[in-house]
Short mmCIF file of C-alpha atoms and ligand atoms in Angstrom, two decimals:
data_model
loop_
_atom_site.label_atom_id
_atom_site.label_comp_id
_atom_site.label_asym_id
_atom_site.label_seq_id
_atom_site.Cartn_x
_atom_site.Cartn_y
_atom_site.Cartn_z
CA MET Y 24 31.26 46.25 -108.23
CA SER Y 25 31.24 44.36 -104.96
CA ASN Y 26 31.53 47.43 -102.70
CA THR Y 27 28.16 48.77 -103.86
CA LYS Y 28 26.40 45.48 -103.16
CA LEU Y 29 23.92 45.04 -100.32
CA ARG Y 30 25.35 43.15 -97.36
CA ALA Y 31 23.55 40.06 -96.07
CA ALA Y 32 24.29 37.88 -93.05
CA ILE Y 33 23.11 34.33 -92.43
CA LEU Y 34 22.49 33.10 -88.89
CA ILE Y 35 21.93 29.37 -88.37
CA VAL Y 36 20.30 28.65 -85.01
CA SER Y 37 20.83 24.98 -84.19
CA GLU Y 38 22.13 23.04 -81.20
CA THR Y 39 23.44 20.22 -83.43
CA ALA Y 40 25.08 22.40 -86.09
CA ALA Y 41 26.71 24.55 -83.40
CA LYS Y 42 28.50 21.43 -82.15
CA ASP Y 43 29.28 20.06 -85.62
CA PRO Y 44 29.09 22.65 -88.43
CA SER Y 45 29.36 19.89 -91.07
CA THR Y 46 25.77 18.84 -90.21
CA ASP Y 47 24.43 22.20 -91.37
CA GLU Y 48 22.85 22.25 -94.82
CA CYS Y 49 20.91 25.51 -94.58
CA GLY Y 50 23.86 27.90 -94.69
CA SER Y 51 25.09 26.77 -98.09
CA ILE Y 52 21.56 26.67 -99.56
CA LEU Y 53 20.89 30.24 -98.41
CA GLN Y 54 24.29 31.36 -99.69
CA LYS Y 55 23.50 29.86 -103.11
CA ALA Y 56 20.06 31.48 -103.10
CA PHE Y 57 21.65 34.90 -102.68
CA GLU Y 58 24.10 34.14 -105.51
CA SER Y 59 21.61 32.70 -107.98
CA ASP Y 60 18.42 34.66 -107.16
CA GLY Y 61 19.81 37.88 -105.75
CA GLY Y 62 20.13 39.71 -109.07
CA ASP Y 63 23.88 40.15 -108.47
CA GLN Y 64 23.06 42.69 -105.77
CA TRP Y 65 23.92 40.74 -102.63
CA ASP Y 66 27.14 40.00 -100.88
CA VAL Y 67 26.86 37.41 -98.08
CA ALA Y 68 29.24 39.18 -95.73
CA ALA Y 69 28.91 36.86 -92.72
CA THR Y 70 27.61 33.43 -91.74
CA GLU Y 71 27.42 32.23 -88.13
CA ILE Y 72 26.08 29.15 -86.40
CA VAL Y 73 24.85 29.53 -82.81
CA PRO Y 74 23.01 27.18 -80.42
CA ASP Y 75 19.37 27.80 -79.37
CA ASN Y 76 20.44 30.33 -76.81
CA ALA Y 77 18.89 33.76 -76.53
CA LEU Y 78 22.11 35.51 -75.57
CA ASP Y 79 24.11 34.03 -78.45
CA ILE Y 80 21.39 34.90 -80.97
CA GLN Y 81 21.11 38.41 -79.56
CA ARG Y 82 24.84 39.01 -79.43
CA THR Y 83 25.35 37.88 -83.04
CA ILE Y 84 22.45 39.90 -84.39
CA THR Y 85 23.37 43.09 -82.50
CA GLN Y 86 26.93 42.81 -83.77
CA TRP Y 87 25.45 42.78 -87.29
CA THR Y 88 23.02 45.64 -86.66
CA ASP Y 89 24.90 47.95 -84.30
CA SER Y 90 28.52 47.82 -85.42
CA GLY Y 91 29.93 50.16 -88.06
CA GLU Y 92 29.85 47.33 -90.62
CA TRP Y 93 26.12 46.74 -90.35
CA MET Y 94 24.14 44.42 -92.60
CA ASN Y 95 21.29 45.33 -94.93
CA LEU Y 96 19.59 42.00 -94.33
CA ILE Y 97 19.88 39.26 -91.72
CA VAL Y 98 18.38 35.87 -92.50
CA THR Y 99 18.00 33.45 -89.62
CA SER Y 100 17.27 29.77 -89.99
CA GLY Y 101 16.15 27.36 -87.27
CA GLY Y 102 14.75 27.90 -83.81
CA THR Y 103 11.29 28.53 -85.21
CA GLY Y 104 9.71 25.19 -84.25
CA PHE Y 105 7.73 24.31 -81.15
CA ALA Y 106 10.42 22.79 -78.95
CA VAL Y 107 11.10 24.53 -75.64
CA LYS Y 108 14.46 25.57 -77.06
CA ASP Y 109 12.92 27.23 -80.10
CA ILE Y 110 12.91 30.90 -79.24
CA THR Y 111 13.90 32.90 -82.34
CA PRO Y 112 10.51 34.48 -83.19
CA GLU Y 113 9.54 35.90 -79.80
CA THR Y 114 6.84 38.31 -80.88
CA PRO Y 115 3.50 36.57 -80.44
CA ALA Y 116 1.56 36.13 -83.69
CA PRO Y 117 -2.04 37.33 -83.94
CA VAL Y 118 -4.52 34.82 -82.50
CA ALA Y 119 -8.08 34.44 -83.82
CA VAL Y 120 -11.08 34.39 -81.47
CA LYS Y 121 -14.83 34.17 -82.11
CA LEU Y 122 -16.76 37.11 -80.66
CA PRO Y 123 -20.41 38.15 -80.62
CA VAL Y 124 -21.31 41.03 -82.92
CA ASP Y 125 -21.67 44.05 -80.65
CA ALA Y 126 -20.05 47.44 -80.13
CA ASN Y 127 -17.00 45.82 -78.48
CA LEU Y 128 -15.93 44.67 -81.96
CA ILE Y 129 -15.05 48.23 -82.98
CA GLY Y 130 -11.28 48.34 -83.46
CA SER Y 131 -10.93 44.60 -84.18
CA VAL Y 132 -9.55 43.08 -87.38
CA VAL Y 133 -11.43 40.27 -89.11
CA ALA Y 134 -9.52 36.97 -88.96
CA GLU Y 135 -11.72 34.93 -91.34
CA ASP Y 136 -13.84 36.06 -94.29
CA VAL Y 137 -17.41 36.78 -93.17
CA LYS Y 138 -20.29 35.67 -95.42
CA ALA Y 139 -23.76 37.18 -95.21
CA ALA Y 140 -26.32 34.80 -93.74
CA GLU Y 141 -29.28 36.78 -95.07
CA PHE Y 142 -30.38 38.85 -98.07
CA VAL Y 143 -30.59 42.63 -97.66
CA PRO Y 144 -33.27 43.70 -98.20
CA ALA Y 145 -35.05 40.51 -97.24
CA PHE Y 146 -38.20 41.55 -99.14
CA ARG Y 147 -38.97 43.74 -102.17
CA ALA Y 148 -39.07 47.23 -100.69
CA SER Y 149 -40.11 50.65 -101.92
CA ILE Y 150 -37.39 53.28 -102.26
CA VAL Y 151 -39.86 56.20 -102.08
CA ASP Y 152 -43.18 57.28 -100.60
CA GLY Y 153 -45.80 56.77 -103.30
CA TYR Y 154 -48.11 54.23 -104.84
CA ALA Y 155 -47.34 50.60 -105.75
CA VAL Y 156 -48.54 49.77 -109.25
CA VAL Y 157 -48.77 46.77 -111.54
CA VAL Y 158 -46.87 47.55 -114.74
CA SER Y 159 -45.00 45.44 -117.27
CA GLU Y 160 -42.48 46.11 -120.03
CA ASP Y 161 -45.33 46.03 -122.54
CA ALA Y 162 -47.59 48.16 -120.37
CA PRO Y 163 -45.78 50.94 -118.49
CA SER Y 164 -47.76 53.06 -116.07
CA ALA Y 165 -50.80 54.67 -117.57
CA LYS Y 166 -51.88 58.17 -116.74
CA GLY Y 167 -55.28 58.21 -115.14
CA VAL Y 168 -57.31 57.86 -111.98
CA PHE Y 169 -56.94 54.67 -109.91
CA PRO Y 170 -58.62 53.30 -106.79
CA VAL Y 171 -56.46 52.88 -103.66
CA PRO Y 172 -57.87 49.77 -101.94
CA PHE Y 173 -55.15 49.41 -99.21
CA PHE Y 174 -51.83 50.71 -97.80
CA SER Y 175 -48.44 49.13 -97.19
CA HIS Y 176 -46.50 50.63 -94.31
CA ALA Y 177 -42.95 49.84 -93.24
CA GLN Y 178 -43.97 47.22 -90.73
CA ALA Y 179 -44.23 43.44 -90.48
CA GLY Y 180 -47.43 41.72 -91.57
CA ASP Y 181 -49.39 40.27 -94.46
CA ILE Y 182 -50.29 42.50 -97.38
CA PRO Y 183 -53.13 41.79 -99.81
CA GLU Y 184 -52.40 41.15 -103.46
CA LEU Y 185 -52.46 44.12 -105.83
CA HIS Y 186 -54.34 43.64 -109.10
CA PRO Y 187 -53.86 45.46 -112.41
CA GLY Y 188 -55.85 48.66 -112.41
CA GLN Y 189 -55.36 49.19 -108.65
CA VAL Y 190 -52.68 51.09 -106.76
CA ALA Y 191 -51.66 50.82 -103.08
CA ARG Y 192 -50.20 53.61 -101.02
CA ILE Y 193 -46.73 52.62 -99.89
CA THR Y 194 -44.15 54.26 -97.65
CA THR Y 195 -40.35 54.28 -98.01
CA GLY Y 196 -38.91 50.90 -97.00
CA ALA Y 197 -42.31 49.18 -96.92
CA PRO Y 198 -42.80 45.80 -98.65
CA LEU Y 199 -44.36 45.77 -102.10
CA PRO Y 200 -47.73 44.03 -102.15
CA PRO Y 201 -47.68 40.69 -104.04
CA GLY Y 202 -48.41 41.41 -107.69
CA ALA Y 203 -46.97 44.97 -107.59
CA THR Y 204 -44.03 45.57 -109.93
CA ALA Y 205 -43.06 49.24 -109.41
CA VAL Y 206 -43.74 52.35 -107.34
CA VAL Y 207 -44.87 55.77 -108.60
CA MET Y 208 -43.50 58.47 -106.35
CA VAL Y 209 -46.02 60.65 -104.60
CA GLU Y 210 -44.73 63.74 -106.44
CA ASP Y 211 -46.01 62.19 -109.71
CA THR Y 212 -49.58 61.85 -108.40
CA ILE Y 213 -52.50 63.99 -107.27
CA LEU Y 214 -55.06 63.06 -104.66
CA THR Y 215 -58.44 63.12 -106.38
CA SER Y 216 -60.83 61.85 -103.71
CA LYS Y 217 -60.78 60.87 -100.03
CA ILE Y 218 -62.78 58.19 -98.26
CA GLU Y 219 -65.79 59.66 -96.45
CA GLU Y 220 -64.82 58.85 -92.89
CA GLY Y 221 -61.23 60.13 -92.91
CA ASP Y 222 -58.24 61.71 -94.53
CA GLU Y 223 -57.13 58.66 -96.48
CA GLU Y 224 -57.29 58.63 -100.22
CA LYS Y 225 -59.93 56.74 -102.17
CA GLU Y 226 -58.54 57.50 -105.58
CA ILE Y 227 -55.46 59.15 -106.95
CA GLU Y 228 -54.41 60.34 -110.37
CA ILE Y 229 -51.09 59.22 -111.84
CA LEU Y 230 -49.45 61.97 -113.91
CA THR Y 231 -46.69 59.95 -115.57
CA ASP Y 232 -46.74 57.22 -118.15
CA ALA Y 233 -43.03 56.38 -117.87
CA ILE Y 234 -42.87 54.03 -114.87
CA ARG Y 235 -41.32 50.70 -115.81
CA PRO Y 236 -41.12 47.42 -113.86
CA GLY Y 237 -38.61 47.59 -111.01
CA GLU Y 238 -38.67 51.38 -110.79
CA ASN Y 239 -38.27 52.68 -107.21
CA VAL Y 240 -38.01 49.10 -105.97
CA ARG Y 241 -35.11 47.59 -103.97
CA GLU Y 242 -35.15 43.95 -105.04
CA ILE Y 243 -34.46 41.14 -102.56
CA GLY Y 244 -30.68 40.93 -102.02
CA SER Y 245 -29.97 43.99 -104.18
CA ASP Y 246 -27.81 45.48 -101.37
CA VAL Y 247 -26.29 42.19 -100.15
CA LYS Y 248 -26.92 38.61 -101.25
CA ALA Y 249 -26.85 35.73 -98.77
CA GLY Y 250 -23.45 34.07 -99.18
CA ASP Y 251 -21.67 37.27 -100.33
CA VAL Y 252 -18.37 37.95 -98.56
CA ILE Y 253 -19.18 41.11 -96.62
CA LEU Y 254 -15.87 41.43 -94.71
CA LYS Y 255 -12.51 39.99 -95.72
CA ARG Y 256 -9.76 38.66 -93.45
CA GLY Y 257 -7.52 41.58 -92.50
CA GLU Y 258 -10.22 44.25 -92.75
CA GLY Y 259 -10.80 46.39 -89.68
CA ILE Y 260 -14.16 47.01 -88.02
CA THR Y 261 -14.26 50.78 -87.57
CA ALA Y 262 -16.51 53.20 -85.77
CA VAL Y 263 -17.22 54.87 -89.12
CA GLY Y 264 -20.08 52.41 -89.40
CA GLY Y 265 -19.77 50.46 -92.66
CA GLU Y 266 -18.38 47.22 -91.29
CA PHE Y 267 -20.49 47.03 -88.15
CA GLY Y 268 -23.51 48.06 -90.21
CA LEU Y 269 -22.96 45.20 -92.68
CA LEU Y 270 -22.71 42.70 -89.82
CA ALA Y 271 -25.83 44.08 -88.14
CA SER Y 272 -27.95 44.33 -91.31
CA THR Y 273 -27.21 40.74 -92.36
CA GLY Y 274 -28.05 39.28 -88.95
CA THR Y 275 -24.46 38.09 -88.42
CA ARG Y 276 -24.22 37.02 -84.80
CA GLU Y 277 -20.59 36.01 -84.38
CA VAL Y 278 -17.36 36.80 -86.18
CA HIS Y 279 -13.75 35.60 -86.03
CA VAL Y 280 -11.44 38.48 -85.20
CA PHE Y 281 -7.85 38.72 -84.01
CA LYS Y 282 -7.63 38.83 -80.24
CA ARG Y 283 -6.63 42.24 -78.98
CA PRO Y 284 -4.01 41.98 -76.25
CA VAL Y 285 -4.93 42.95 -72.72
CA VAL Y 286 -2.45 45.54 -71.51
CA GLY Y 287 -1.33 46.19 -67.94
CA VAL Y 288 0.18 49.50 -66.84
CA LEU Y 289 2.57 49.62 -63.89
CA SER Y 290 4.39 52.62 -62.46
CA THR Y 291 7.62 52.09 -60.55
CA GLY Y 292 9.39 54.15 -57.94
CA ASP Y 293 9.28 54.71 -54.18
CA GLU Y 294 8.69 58.42 -54.76
CA ILE Y 295 5.50 57.88 -56.78
CA VAL Y 296 2.18 58.57 -55.05
CA GLN Y 297 -1.37 58.22 -56.33
CA TYR Y 298 -2.12 61.24 -58.54
CA ASP Y 299 -5.26 62.16 -56.65
CA ARG Y 300 -3.90 61.68 -53.14
CA PRO Y 301 -5.25 64.56 -51.08
CA GLY Y 302 -2.91 66.88 -49.26
CA GLU Y 303 0.41 68.46 -50.09
CA LEU Y 304 3.35 66.45 -51.35
CA ARG Y 305 6.23 65.72 -48.98
CA ILE Y 306 9.67 66.55 -50.31
CA GLY Y 307 10.66 63.96 -52.86
CA GLU Y 308 7.14 62.72 -53.60
CA VAL Y 309 5.93 62.79 -57.22
CA ARG Y 310 2.34 62.37 -58.33
CA ASP Y 311 1.87 59.38 -60.63
CA THR Y 312 1.44 61.03 -64.00
CA ASN Y 313 2.36 58.14 -66.27
CA ARG Y 314 -0.12 55.52 -65.12
CA PRO Y 315 -3.31 57.53 -65.72
CA ILE Y 316 -2.06 58.77 -69.11
CA LEU Y 317 -0.87 55.37 -70.30
CA LEU Y 318 -4.09 53.68 -69.16
CA THR Y 319 -6.03 56.27 -71.15
CA LEU Y 320 -3.81 55.93 -74.20
CA VAL Y 321 -4.19 52.15 -74.17
CA ARG Y 322 -7.98 52.39 -73.91
CA GLU Y 323 -8.25 55.15 -76.51
CA SER Y 324 -6.20 52.97 -78.85
CA GLY Y 325 -8.83 50.24 -78.54
CA TYR Y 326 -7.30 47.85 -76.00
CA GLU Y 327 -8.42 46.67 -72.59
CA ALA Y 328 -6.20 48.22 -69.93
CA VAL Y 329 -5.53 46.85 -66.46
CA ASP Y 330 -4.24 49.13 -63.72
CA LEU Y 331 -1.32 47.32 -62.09
CA GLY Y 332 -0.62 50.06 -59.53
CA VAL Y 333 2.83 51.18 -58.41
CA ALA Y 334 5.78 48.88 -57.70
CA SER Y 335 8.34 49.88 -55.10
CA ASP Y 336 12.04 50.09 -55.92
CA LYS Y 337 12.78 47.54 -53.16
CA PRO Y 338 14.40 44.33 -54.36
CA GLY Y 339 11.81 41.62 -54.82
CA ALA Y 340 8.85 44.01 -55.00
CA LEU Y 341 9.20 44.60 -58.72
CA GLU Y 342 9.63 40.90 -59.43
CA GLU Y 343 6.49 40.13 -57.45
CA SER Y 344 4.50 42.83 -59.27
CA LEU Y 345 5.65 41.55 -62.68
CA ARG Y 346 4.91 37.92 -61.83
CA ALA Y 347 1.38 38.87 -60.74
CA ALA Y 348 0.97 41.02 -63.86
CA MET Y 349 1.93 38.16 -66.21
CA ARG Y 350 -1.04 36.15 -64.91
CA LYS Y 351 -3.45 38.99 -65.68
CA VAL Y 352 -2.34 40.57 -68.95
CA ASP Y 353 -0.66 39.81 -72.29
CA VAL Y 354 1.47 42.95 -72.50
CA ILE Y 355 2.97 44.89 -69.59
CA ILE Y 356 3.90 48.56 -69.83
CA THR Y 357 6.07 49.84 -67.00
CA SER Y 358 7.48 53.32 -66.57
CA GLY Y 359 10.55 54.40 -64.64
CA GLY Y 360 13.39 52.28 -63.35
CA VAL Y 361 15.24 51.95 -66.65
CA SER Y 362 17.75 54.78 -66.31
CA MET Y 363 21.28 54.20 -65.05
CA GLY Y 364 20.70 54.71 -61.28
CA GLU Y 365 21.24 52.00 -58.68
CA LEU Y 366 17.48 51.88 -58.02
CA ASP Y 367 16.78 51.21 -61.67
CA LEU Y 368 15.93 47.57 -61.23
CA LEU Y 369 13.87 46.72 -64.26
CA LYS Y 370 16.51 45.29 -66.53
CA PRO Y 371 18.17 43.09 -63.89
CA THR Y 372 14.76 41.91 -62.68
CA ILE Y 373 13.63 40.96 -66.20
CA GLU Y 374 16.84 39.14 -67.06
CA ARG Y 375 18.02 37.62 -63.81
CA SER Y 376 14.89 37.08 -61.74
CA LEU Y 377 12.37 36.34 -64.49
CA GLY Y 378 14.60 34.72 -67.15
CA GLY Y 379 13.45 37.20 -69.77
CA THR Y 380 15.26 38.43 -72.86
CA ILE Y 381 15.95 42.12 -73.35
CA HIS Y 382 15.69 42.71 -77.08
CA PHE Y 383 16.78 46.31 -76.77
CA GLY Y 384 17.48 48.49 -73.76
CA ARG Y 385 18.65 51.80 -75.18
CA VAL Y 386 17.51 53.68 -78.25
CA ALA Y 387 19.29 56.53 -80.02
CA MET Y 388 16.36 58.91 -79.90
CA LYS Y 389 15.19 61.99 -78.06
CA PRO Y 390 13.30 61.65 -75.84
CA GLY Y 391 13.16 57.97 -74.89
CA LYS Y 392 16.79 56.85 -74.71
CA PRO Y 393 16.27 54.22 -71.97
CA THR Y 394 13.27 52.56 -73.70
CA THR Y 395 13.47 48.83 -73.12
CA TYR Y 396 11.68 45.96 -74.85
CA ALA Y 397 11.78 42.45 -73.47
CA THR Y 398 9.94 39.15 -73.55
CA ILE Y 399 9.50 36.89 -70.56
CA PRO Y 400 8.67 33.16 -70.73
CA PHE Y 401 5.63 32.35 -68.65
CA LYS Y 402 3.62 29.24 -67.77
CA ASN Y 403 -0.12 29.88 -67.61
CA ASN Y 404 -2.46 28.19 -65.11
CA ALA Y 405 -2.93 25.26 -67.51
CA GLY Y 406 0.85 24.77 -67.57
CA ASP Y 407 1.23 25.96 -71.19
CA ARG Y 408 4.30 27.91 -72.14
CA GLU Y 409 3.51 31.46 -73.21
CA ILE Y 410 5.44 34.63 -73.85
CA ARG Y 411 4.68 37.92 -72.18
CA THR Y 412 5.81 41.13 -73.78
CA ILE Y 413 7.09 43.96 -71.63
CA PHE Y 414 7.77 47.55 -72.60
CA SER Y 415 9.71 49.40 -69.94
CA LEU Y 416 9.32 53.05 -70.78
CA PRO Y 417 11.32 55.94 -69.33
CA GLY Y 418 9.99 57.51 -66.13
CA ASN Y 419 9.82 61.05 -67.41
CA PRO Y 420 6.22 61.54 -68.50
CA ALA Y 421 6.82 63.14 -71.91
CA SER Y 422 9.27 60.35 -72.78
CA ALA Y 423 6.77 57.71 -71.65
CA VAL Y 424 4.07 59.15 -73.93
CA VAL Y 425 6.37 59.52 -76.96
CA THR Y 426 7.67 55.98 -76.61
CA PHE Y 427 4.17 54.60 -76.11
CA HIS Y 428 3.24 55.99 -79.51
CA LEU Y 429 6.43 54.89 -81.22
CA PHE Y 430 6.97 51.41 -79.75
CA VAL Y 431 3.98 50.11 -77.80
CA LEU Y 432 1.18 51.12 -80.14
CA PRO Y 433 2.66 49.47 -83.28
CA SER Y 434 3.32 46.29 -81.32
CA LEU Y 435 -0.27 46.16 -80.00
CA GLN Y 436 -1.54 46.79 -83.51
CA GLN Y 437 0.65 44.04 -84.98
CA ALA Y 438 -0.57 41.58 -82.33
CA SER Y 439 -4.19 42.38 -83.20
CA GLY Y 440 -3.75 41.97 -86.95
CA ILE Y 441 -3.76 45.67 -87.87
CA SER Y 442 -1.73 46.58 -90.94
CA PRO Y 443 0.00 48.92 -91.55
CA VAL Y 444 0.95 49.65 -87.95
CA GLY Y 445 1.99 52.88 -86.27
CA LEU Y 446 0.81 56.47 -86.29
CA PRO Y 447 -0.18 57.89 -89.69
CA ARG Y 448 2.81 59.66 -91.27
CA VAL Y 449 2.34 62.89 -93.23
CA LYS Y 450 4.65 65.52 -94.75
CA VAL Y 451 4.46 68.92 -93.09
CA VAL Y 452 5.92 72.34 -93.75
CA LEU Y 453 7.77 73.84 -90.77
CA ASP Y 454 6.22 77.13 -89.68
CA GLN Y 455 9.28 78.08 -87.62
CA ASP Y 456 12.97 77.18 -87.33
CA PHE Y 457 13.99 73.99 -85.50
CA HIS Y 458 17.49 73.33 -84.08
CA LEU Y 459 18.51 69.71 -84.53
CA ASP Y 460 20.11 67.53 -81.88
CA LEU Y 461 23.63 66.66 -82.90
CA HIS Y 462 23.49 62.97 -81.97
CA ARG Y 463 19.91 61.79 -81.67
CA ALA Y 464 16.83 61.87 -83.91
CA GLU Y 465 14.17 63.87 -82.11
CA TYR Y 466 10.43 63.35 -81.90
CA HIS Y 467 9.24 66.88 -81.30
CA ARG Y 468 5.74 67.60 -79.91
CA ALA Y 469 3.98 69.88 -82.38
CA LEU Y 470 0.67 71.22 -83.57
CA VAL Y 471 0.01 70.45 -87.21
CA VAL Y 472 -2.77 72.41 -88.89
CA MET Y 473 -4.09 72.65 -92.42
CA LYS Y 474 -4.00 76.13 -93.84
CA ARG Y 475 -6.09 77.58 -96.64
CA ASP Y 476 -3.53 76.51 -99.27
CA GLY Y 477 -4.36 72.90 -98.31
CA LEU Y 478 -0.86 72.24 -96.96
CA LEU Y 479 -0.04 71.02 -93.47
CA TYR Y 480 2.05 73.36 -91.27
CA ALA Y 481 3.81 72.51 -88.00
CA ASN Y 482 4.64 74.62 -84.96
CA SER Y 483 6.40 73.43 -81.80
CA THR Y 484 4.25 73.26 -78.68
CA GLY Y 485 7.15 74.74 -76.73
CA ALA Y 486 9.90 73.53 -74.41
CA GLN Y 487 10.49 69.84 -74.92
CA ARG Y 488 12.11 68.77 -71.65
CA SER Y 489 11.20 65.13 -71.09
CA SER Y 490 9.79 65.76 -67.61
CA MET Y 491 7.36 68.33 -69.02
CA ILE Y 492 4.15 66.56 -69.85
CA GLY Y 493 2.70 70.02 -70.60
CA SER Y 494 4.64 69.99 -73.88
CA PHE Y 495 1.92 67.61 -75.10
CA LYS Y 496 -0.82 70.13 -74.35
CA GLY Y 497 -2.34 71.14 -77.67
CA ALA Y 498 -0.04 68.79 -79.60
CA ASN Y 499 -1.45 66.50 -82.26
CA ALA Y 500 1.79 65.31 -83.88
CA LEU Y 501 5.37 64.25 -83.35
CA LEU Y 502 7.75 65.84 -85.83
CA CYS Y 503 10.48 63.47 -86.99
CA LEU Y 504 13.61 65.62 -86.82
CA PRO Y 505 16.83 63.92 -87.92
CA ALA Y 506 20.07 64.18 -85.95
CA GLY Y 507 22.43 66.82 -87.32
CA ASN Y 508 24.32 70.01 -86.63
CA GLU Y 509 22.23 72.32 -88.74
CA THR Y 510 19.00 74.20 -88.17
CA LEU Y 511 15.90 73.39 -90.18
CA THR Y 512 14.34 76.63 -91.28
CA ARG Y 513 10.79 77.80 -91.79
CA GLY Y 514 9.46 76.33 -95.04
CA ASP Y 515 11.50 73.11 -94.82
CA LYS Y 516 9.53 69.89 -95.01
CA VAL Y 517 9.71 67.00 -92.52
CA ASP Y 518 7.66 63.91 -91.68
CA ALA Y 519 5.14 64.13 -88.87
CA LEU Y 520 3.42 61.30 -87.04
CA MET Y 521 -0.17 62.19 -86.28
CA MET Y 522 -1.26 61.38 -82.73
CA GLY Y 523 -4.45 63.41 -82.76
CA LYS Y 524 -6.95 64.99 -85.09
CA LEU Y 525 -6.11 67.53 -87.73
CA TYR Y 526 -7.82 70.90 -87.56
CA PRO Y 527 -7.93 73.66 -90.14
CA VAL Y 528 -6.74 77.20 -89.52
CA VAL Y 529 -9.19 79.50 -91.21
CA ASN Y 530 -8.17 83.17 -91.41
CA LYS Y 531 -5.76 82.66 -88.51
CA ILE Y 532 -8.52 81.51 -86.17
CA LEU Y 533 -7.70 78.05 -85.00
CA VAL Y 534 -10.71 75.79 -85.04
CA SER Y 535 -9.84 73.30 -82.36
CA GLY Y 536 -11.36 71.19 -79.63
CA ARG Y 537 -11.98 67.50 -79.57
CA SER Y 538 -15.12 65.70 -80.48
P1 AMP X 612 13.54 56.86 -63.22
O1 AMP X 612 13.96 56.36 -64.54
O2 AMP X 612 12.75 55.83 -62.45
O3 AMP X 612 14.68 57.41 -62.43
O4 AMP X 612 12.55 58.05 -63.50
C1 AMP X 612 12.97 59.22 -64.17
C2 AMP X 612 12.16 60.42 -63.71
O5 AMP X 612 10.79 60.20 -63.99
C3 AMP X 612 12.24 60.64 -62.20
O6 AMP X 612 12.27 62.03 -61.97
C4 AMP X 612 10.95 60.05 -61.68
O7 AMP X 612 10.51 60.60 -60.47
C5 AMP X 612 9.99 60.37 -62.82
N1 AMP X 612 8.90 59.42 -62.85
C6 AMP X 612 9.02 58.08 -62.84
N2 AMP X 612 7.81 57.51 -62.86
C7 AMP X 612 6.90 58.52 -62.90
C8 AMP X 612 5.48 58.55 -62.92
N3 AMP X 612 4.76 57.44 -62.94
N4 AMP X 612 4.88 59.76 -62.93
C9 AMP X 612 5.61 60.91 -62.92
N5 AMP X 612 6.94 60.93 -62.91
C10 AMP X 612 7.61 59.75 -62.87
MG1 MG X 613 12.51 55.36 -60.49
#
């Protein structure tokens, strides 16, 4: 039944084929692929050929995504090469860089498999405090009294050879003396005599006869062998400690990771003053709330943040600020100037003054409707053509924070090789009723806690007006509320995106605070 099939559209991006469609071979090949390999599930509902022109590509794709007759899948062909005209994939791909192994690596993703350069442990080491002994399969440890001619401590240096019939005191992590084959733990021994001039033992008695070769010994390379792959491409280096610990313990000095974008944060608006400016505000002045929060969010998310200050709403000022920013950073976050007022200059500046492409400029969501995403072509100091990404977030602080989490963070993560991207999504039980917005999906600031039944429960943090940054106080999640004309009631389940840590509620006392 054709009306239940999925709808696909094919977009051919080619200067030549746009002039003469008979030169195009891709369209028919893709069409056939849908027919022969699509499991009879696909209907190619539209095919278009456009030249390598951002506006044409954009217009065609938005017609296929935003009209009532939207497509399930859009396949584009062409425009993916390296010519100046080739612009279809605008989002920069992750780039690998070689970095020294230090704490700055935390948050990076490994771009090439890392092999251990050394064995861990590098020598045969004792697992316990005790006495090194010489035993073999045929002759396990014998009970009896043995002389203790020397000690092996956990320190560098030569150790004498241990002969059968002798034992050597050994501490946890210390190297086994040459000749020793196992360690008897101190709990299985008794001190029988001390040397005259001190506390150290002269002889000890071994109480067990069950110690076999290799017992209580970490063999060379038993944790990690030289040449083992210790980290794979795509794995993240976390602050939990395992990855960084592996690099440190194997003496790895450098590692290829995906470059994390450097992010600039710019506020816009003639009314915006430095948040810590002393003195009272004059009428109309607003303290810059977005820039300090966004800088913190960027840094807390693991990216270098550059403070780009405040740009005035005067023509030319914004363009100048953005041009300067493109030389300093990979990604620019602005806030304000994207609503519908005459001083809202961001979109015209990006498109007309900077030759950028606005990929989207309005989003059906609450808050965050004016959120804008664009790319701007840019020539670096070496004259190479690069792309700068710009997120123009709404000016209202709560909207700026919500849209940072929903749009900017996943993009930064994608650029630095992190997968999957975005805030962790969990199912939560509503602990109160929620009225839905008729037209727009809402991202509602909420506190999600785990109760004694092990389930996650969500409560609103209060009034959600987009100017009220205080609605984030105490919030650790954004509830994903669909658009609709009903009310979700207590006990209903929805998705929540976790921005912060999860805390348990024990006997109605909220255990909170941040570590
Ligand atoms: P706009 O889209 O520029 O008209 O901004 C929308 C609202 O957000 C206005 O009330 C602005 O004053 C306010 N706003 C814009 N930028 C900031 C900022 N950095 N800090 C606090 N409020 C801001
Ligand atoms: Mg403004």
